Amino acid sequence: MVDSSQHGRLISTWSTHLNMVDSSQHGRLISTWSTHLNMVDSSQHGRLISTWSTISTWSTHLNMVDSSQHGRPSQHGRLGHV
């Protein structure tokens, strides 16, 4: 967003990064979301710089073992109510 006027110029840059990794071997889901917002107002009367950034990281570990092959409860984990 660029405003070309006699009072000044406004430049806004916005970037978003989304990264999702699913590791099937360990049953882990890692989601990383980061956003960066940078606004610069370059005018002859002054200069205004506003920077806004946020980083959100969400990770969870899920371990589900199907003990149908062994026919017995798994030692690594269990499903259901306790």
CSV table of C-alpha atoms in Angstrom, one decimal:
chain,number,residue,atom,x,y,z
A,1,MET,CA,0.0,0.0,0.0
A,2,VAL,CA,1.7,3.2,-1.2
A,3,ASP,CA,0.1,6.6,-0.9
A,4,SER,CA,1.9,9.1,-3.2
A,5,SER,CA,0.7,12.5,-2.0
A,6,GLN,CA,2.4,15.9,-1.3
A,7,HIS,CA,2.0,15.3,2.5
A,8,GLY,CA,4.1,12.2,2.4
A,9,ARG,CA,4.2,8.5,1.5
A,10,LEU,CA,2.8,5.5,3.4
A,11,ILE,CA,4.4,2.1,2.9
A,12,SER,CA,2.9,-1.0,4.5
A,13,THR,CA,4.4,-4.4,4.2
A,14,TRP,CA,2.7,-7.5,5.5
A,15,SER,CA,4.0,-11.0,5.4
A,16,THR,CA,2.7,-14.2,6.8
A,17,HIS,CA,4.5,-17.5,7.2
A,18,LEU,CA,2.6,-20.8,7.9
A,19,ASN,CA,4.5,-24.0,8.6
A,20,MET,CA,2.8,-27.2,9.4
A,21,VAL,CA,4.9,-30.4,9.9
A,22,ASP,CA,3.3,-33.8,10.4
A,23,SER,CA,5.7,-36.4,11.7
A,24,SER,CA,4.0,-39.7,11.2
A,25,GLN,CA,6.7,-41.7,12.9
A,26,HIS,CA,6.3,-40.0,16.2
A,27,GLY,CA,2.7,-38.9,15.7
A,28,ARG,CA,3.5,-35.3,16.2
A,29,LEU,CA,1.9,-32.2,14.7
A,30,ILE,CA,3.9,-29.0,14.7
A,31,SER,CA,2.2,-25.8,13.5
A,32,THR,CA,4.1,-22.5,13.4
A,33,TRP,CA,2.4,-19.3,12.5
A,34,SER,CA,4.2,-16.0,12.4
A,35,THR,CA,3.1,-12.6,11.1
A,36,HIS,CA,5.0,-9.4,10.6
A,37,LEU,CA,3.5,-6.0,10.0
A,38,ASN,CA,5.6,-3.0,9.2
A,39,MET,CA,4.2,0.5,8.5
A,40,VAL,CA,6.5,3.4,7.6
A,41,ASP,CA,5.2,6.9,7.1
A,42,SER,CA,7.8,9.0,5.3
A,43,SER,CA,6.6,12.6,5.1
A,44,GLN,CA,8.3,16.0,5.1
A,45,HIS,CA,6.8,16.9,8.5
A,46,GLY,CA,8.2,13.9,10.2
A,47,ARG,CA,8.8,10.2,10.2
A,48,LEU,CA,6.5,7.6,11.8
A,49,ILE,CA,7.6,3.9,12.1
A,50,SER,CA,5.2,1.4,13.5
A,51,THR,CA,6.3,-2.2,13.7
A,52,TRP,CA,3.9,-5.0,14.8
A,53,SER,CA,5.0,-8.6,14.9
A,54,THR,CA,3.6,-11.7,16.5
A,55,ILE,CA,4.8,-15.3,16.6
A,56,SER,CA,2.5,-18.1,17.6
A,57,THR,CA,3.8,-21.7,18.0
A,58,TRP,CA,1.5,-24.6,18.6
A,59,SER,CA,2.6,-28.1,19.1
A,60,THR,CA,1.0,-31.3,20.3
A,61,HIS,CA,2.1,-34.8,20.8
A,62,LEU,CA,-0.3,-37.6,20.0
A,63,ASN,CA,0.6,-41.2,20.6
A,64,MET,CA,-1.9,-43.9,19.5
A,65,VAL,CA,-0.9,-47.5,19.4
A,66,ASP,CA,-3.0,-50.2,18.0
A,67,SER,CA,-2.4,-53.3,20.0
A,68,SER,CA,-4.5,-55.5,17.7
A,69,GLN,CA,-1.4,-57.2,16.3
A,70,HIS,CA,-0.2,-58.2,19.8
A,71,GLY,CA,-3.7,-58.7,21.2
A,72,ARG,CA,-2.8,-57.0,24.5
A,73,PRO,CA,-2.6,-53.5,26.0
A,74,SER,CA,0.3,-51.5,24.7
A,75,GLN,CA,3.0,-50.4,27.2
A,76,HIS,CA,3.6,-47.2,25.2
A,77,GLY,CA,0.2,-45.8,25.7
A,78,ARG,CA,-3.5,-46.5,26.0
A,79,LEU,CA,-6.7,-45.0,24.7
A,80,GLY,CA,-10.0,-44.6,26.4
A,81,HIS,CA,-11.3,-43.4,29.8
A,82,VAL,CA,-9.4,-44.2,32.9
